[in-house]
């Protein structure tokens, strides 16, 4: 009786070892395949074609071009948020000095009907030459807004005019297009600079 039980126990152990070995072998076959899976698409990836304020083409690859970036969506007729943010950007670059040489900054319009490349260039370069204005057709800008998950809404005003309600945060984007957080509107300068320095440290 005892001998029979021992044989049964040994058989069970050998079966368990065999199953484990098969499982490990299957996992070993899977590991190389898993490690070669492509990484996630860059933040803001999409099929849109825009232009910068000098007329050069801009696609989603522009924001994942090997350097960390600050990306802001606004418009030149903005009464407060956009000019304030642009001057804050200028202050950040001034405070960073040579430390910010590898940092890109983009101002993407949410109002392509009025924001031509020439108008954007005059607007964004007034406080600093470090920000690149980006515009495009209404259709292409709409695709970019959707890809970046930005809020942008046209608000009618009296007399047939309009303004734009839009996301007020600055996006922090890593050198390969990875999303690294945001800087809130009117965020304390030392906090904003700390976030930018953390972004630069990852490049």
Coordinates of C-alpha atoms in Angstrom, one line a residue:
X1 CA 0.0 0.0 0.0
X2 CA 2.8 2.4 1.0
X3 CA 4.8 1.4 -2.2
X4 CA 1.8 2.2 -4.4
X5 CA 1.3 5.6 -2.8
X6 CA 5.0 6.4 -3.3
X7 CA 4.8 5.5 -7.0
X8 CA 1.7 7.7 -7.4
X9 CA 3.5 10.6 -5.6
X10 CA 6.6 10.2 -7.8
X11 CA 4.4 10.1 -11.0
X12 CA 2.6 13.2 -9.9
X13 CA 5.9 15.1 -9.3
X14 CA 7.3 14.1 -12.7
X15 CA 4.1 15.3 -14.4
X16 CA 4.3 18.6 -12.6
X17 CA 7.9 19.0 -13.6
X18 CA 7.1 18.3 -17.2
X19 CA 4.3 20.8 -17.3
X20 CA 6.5 23.5 -15.7
X21 CA 9.2 22.8 -18.3
X22 CA 6.8 23.1 -21.2
X23 CA 5.5 26.3 -19.7
X24 CA 9.0 27.8 -19.3
X25 CA 9.9 26.8 -22.9
X26 CA 6.7 28.4 -24.2
X27 CA 7.5 31.6 -22.3
X28 CA 11.1 31.6 -23.6
X29 CA 9.7 31.5 -27.2
X30 CA 7.4 34.4 -26.4
X31 CA 9.9 36.7 -24.8
X32 CA 11.9 37.6 -27.9
X33 CA 8.6 38.4 -29.7
X34 CA 7.4 40.6 -26.8
X35 CA 10.6 42.5 -26.6
X36 CA 10.5 43.4 -30.3
X37 CA 7.0 44.9 -30.2
X38 CA 6.9 48.5 -31.4
X39 CA 6.7 51.2 -28.8
X40 CA 3.6 53.4 -28.3
X41 CA 3.1 56.1 -30.9
X42 CA 4.3 59.6 -29.9
X43 CA 1.8 61.9 -28.2
X44 CA -0.1 63.9 -30.7
X45 CA 0.5 61.4 -33.5
X46 CA -1.9 61.8 -36.4
X47 CA -2.2 62.3 -40.1
X48 CA -2.0 66.0 -40.4
X49 CA 0.2 68.4 -42.5
X50 CA 0.7 71.9 -41.2
X51 CA 3.2 74.7 -41.8
X52 CA 5.4 76.8 -39.5
X53 CA 5.6 80.6 -39.6
X54 CA 8.4 80.4 -42.2
X55 CA 6.4 78.1 -44.5
X56 CA 8.2 74.9 -43.7
X57 CA 6.1 71.7 -43.5
X58 CA 5.1 70.4 -40.1
X59 CA 3.8 66.9 -39.3
X60 CA 3.5 64.8 -36.1
X61 CA 7.1 63.8 -36.6
X62 CA 8.2 67.4 -36.0
X63 CA 7.2 67.1 -32.3
X64 CA 9.2 63.9 -31.9
X65 CA 12.4 65.1 -33.6
X66 CA 14.9 64.2 -31.0
X67 CA 14.6 67.2 -28.7
X68 CA 12.3 67.9 -25.8
X69 CA 9.5 70.4 -26.6
X70 CA 7.0 72.8 -25.1
X71 CA 3.8 72.8 -27.1
X72 CA 1.0 75.3 -26.7
X73 CA -2.3 75.7 -28.6
X74 CA -3.6 79.3 -28.8
X75 CA -4.5 82.1 -31.3
X76 CA -3.2 85.6 -32.0
X77 CA -6.5 87.4 -31.2
X78 CA -6.4 85.9 -27.7
X79 CA -7.0 88.7 -25.1
X80 CA -5.1 87.3 -22.1
X81 CA -4.0 83.6 -21.9
X82 CA -1.9 83.4 -25.1
X83 CA 0.1 86.6 -24.7
X84 CA 0.7 85.8 -21.0
X85 CA 1.9 82.3 -21.8
X86 CA 4.2 83.5 -24.6
X87 CA 5.8 86.0 -22.3
X88 CA 6.2 83.3 -19.6
X89 CA 7.9 81.1 -22.2
X90 CA 10.3 83.9 -23.0
X91 CA 11.0 84.2 -19.3
X92 CA 11.6 80.5 -19.0
X93 CA 14.1 80.5 -21.9
X94 CA 15.9 83.6 -20.4
X95 CA 16.1 81.9 -17.0
X96 CA 17.4 78.6 -18.5
X97 CA 20.1 80.3 -20.6
X98 CA 22.5 77.8 -22.3
X99 CA 20.7 75.0 -20.3
X100 CA 17.7 75.4 -22.6
X101 CA 19.5 75.4 -25.9
X102 CA 18.1 72.0 -26.9
X103 CA 14.5 72.8 -26.0
X104 CA 12.0 73.4 -28.7
X105 CA 8.8 75.5 -28.3
X106 CA 5.8 75.5 -30.5
X107 CA 2.7 77.7 -30.7
X108 CA 0.0 75.9 -32.7
X109 CA -3.0 78.1 -33.7
X110 CA -6.6 77.0 -33.0
X111 CA -7.8 79.8 -35.3
X112 CA -6.4 79.0 -38.7
X113 CA -8.9 81.3 -40.5
X114 CA -7.2 84.4 -39.1
X115 CA -3.7 83.1 -38.2
X116 CA -1.6 83.2 -41.3
X117 CA 2.1 82.3 -41.2
X118 CA 3.1 86.0 -41.4
X119 CA 0.7 87.0 -38.6
X120 CA 1.8 84.1 -36.4
X121 CA 5.5 85.0 -37.0
X122 CA 5.0 88.6 -35.9
X123 CA 3.0 87.5 -32.9
X124 CA 5.2 84.7 -31.5
X125 CA 8.5 86.3 -32.1
X126 CA 7.6 89.6 -30.4
X127 CA 8.6 88.3 -26.9
X128 CA 11.2 85.7 -28.0
X129 CA 12.8 84.1 -31.0
X130 CA 12.6 80.7 -29.4
X131 CA 9.0 79.9 -30.2
X132 CA 7.9 78.6 -33.6
X133 CA 4.3 79.4 -34.8
X134 CA 2.4 76.7 -36.6
X135 CA -0.8 77.0 -38.7
X136 CA -2.5 75.2 -41.6
X137 CA -5.9 74.7 -43.2
X138 CA -9.0 74.4 -41.0
X139 CA -9.2 70.7 -41.8
X140 CA -5.6 70.0 -40.9
X141 CA -5.7 72.0 -37.7
X142 CA -8.9 70.2 -36.7
X143 CA -7.0 66.9 -37.1
X144 CA -4.1 68.1 -35.1
X145 CA -6.4 69.4 -32.3
X146 CA -8.1 66.0 -32.2
X147 CA -4.7 64.1 -32.1
X148 CA -3.5 66.2 -29.2
X149 CA -6.8 65.9 -27.3
X150 CA -7.0 69.7 -27.1
X151 CA -10.2 71.6 -26.4
X152 CA -10.9 74.4 -28.9
X153 CA -14.3 75.9 -29.4
X154 CA -15.4 79.0 -31.5
X155 CA -17.4 81.4 -29.4
X156 CA -19.5 84.0 -31.3
X157 CA -19.3 87.6 -30.2
X158 CA -21.5 90.6 -30.9
X159 CA -21.1 92.2 -34.4
X160 CA -20.3 88.9 -36.1
X161 CA -16.9 88.6 -34.5
X162 CA -15.7 85.5 -32.5
X163 CA -13.2 84.3 -30.0
X164 CA -11.8 80.9 -29.2
X165 CA -12.1 78.9 -26.0
X166 CA -9.1 76.6 -25.7
X167 CA -6.8 74.5 -23.5
X168 CA -4.6 76.8 -21.6
X169 CA -1.8 74.4 -20.5
X170 CA 1.6 74.0 -22.0
X171 CA 2.4 70.4 -23.0
X172 CA 5.8 68.9 -22.0
X173 CA 6.9 66.5 -24.7
X174 CA 10.0 64.3 -24.5
X175 CA 12.6 63.9 -27.3
X176 CA 10.8 61.0 -28.9
X177 CA 7.3 62.5 -28.6
X178 CA 6.4 61.0 -25.2
X179 CA 4.0 63.0 -23.0
X180 CA 5.7 64.2 -19.8
X181 CA 3.1 66.4 -18.2
X182 CA 1.9 70.0 -18.5
X183 CA 2.5 73.4 -17.1
X184 CA -0.7 75.1 -16.0
X185 CA -1.7 78.6 -16.9
X186 CA 0.0 81.1 -14.6
X187 CA 1.8 78.3 -12.8
X188 CA 4.5 79.6 -10.4
X189 CA 7.8 80.3 -12.2
X190 CA 10.0 78.1 -10.1
X191 CA 7.6 75.2 -10.4
X192 CA 7.4 75.6 -14.2
X193 CA 11.2 75.8 -14.5
X194 CA 11.5 72.7 -12.3
X195 CA 9.3 70.8 -14.7
X196 CA 11.2 72.0 -17.7
X197 CA 14.5 71.0 -16.1
X198 CA 13.2 67.5 -15.4
X199 CA 12.1 67.3 -19.0
X200 CA 15.6 68.3 -20.2
X201 CA 17.2 65.8 -17.9
X202 CA 15.4 63.0 -19.8
X203 CA 16.7 64.0 -23.2

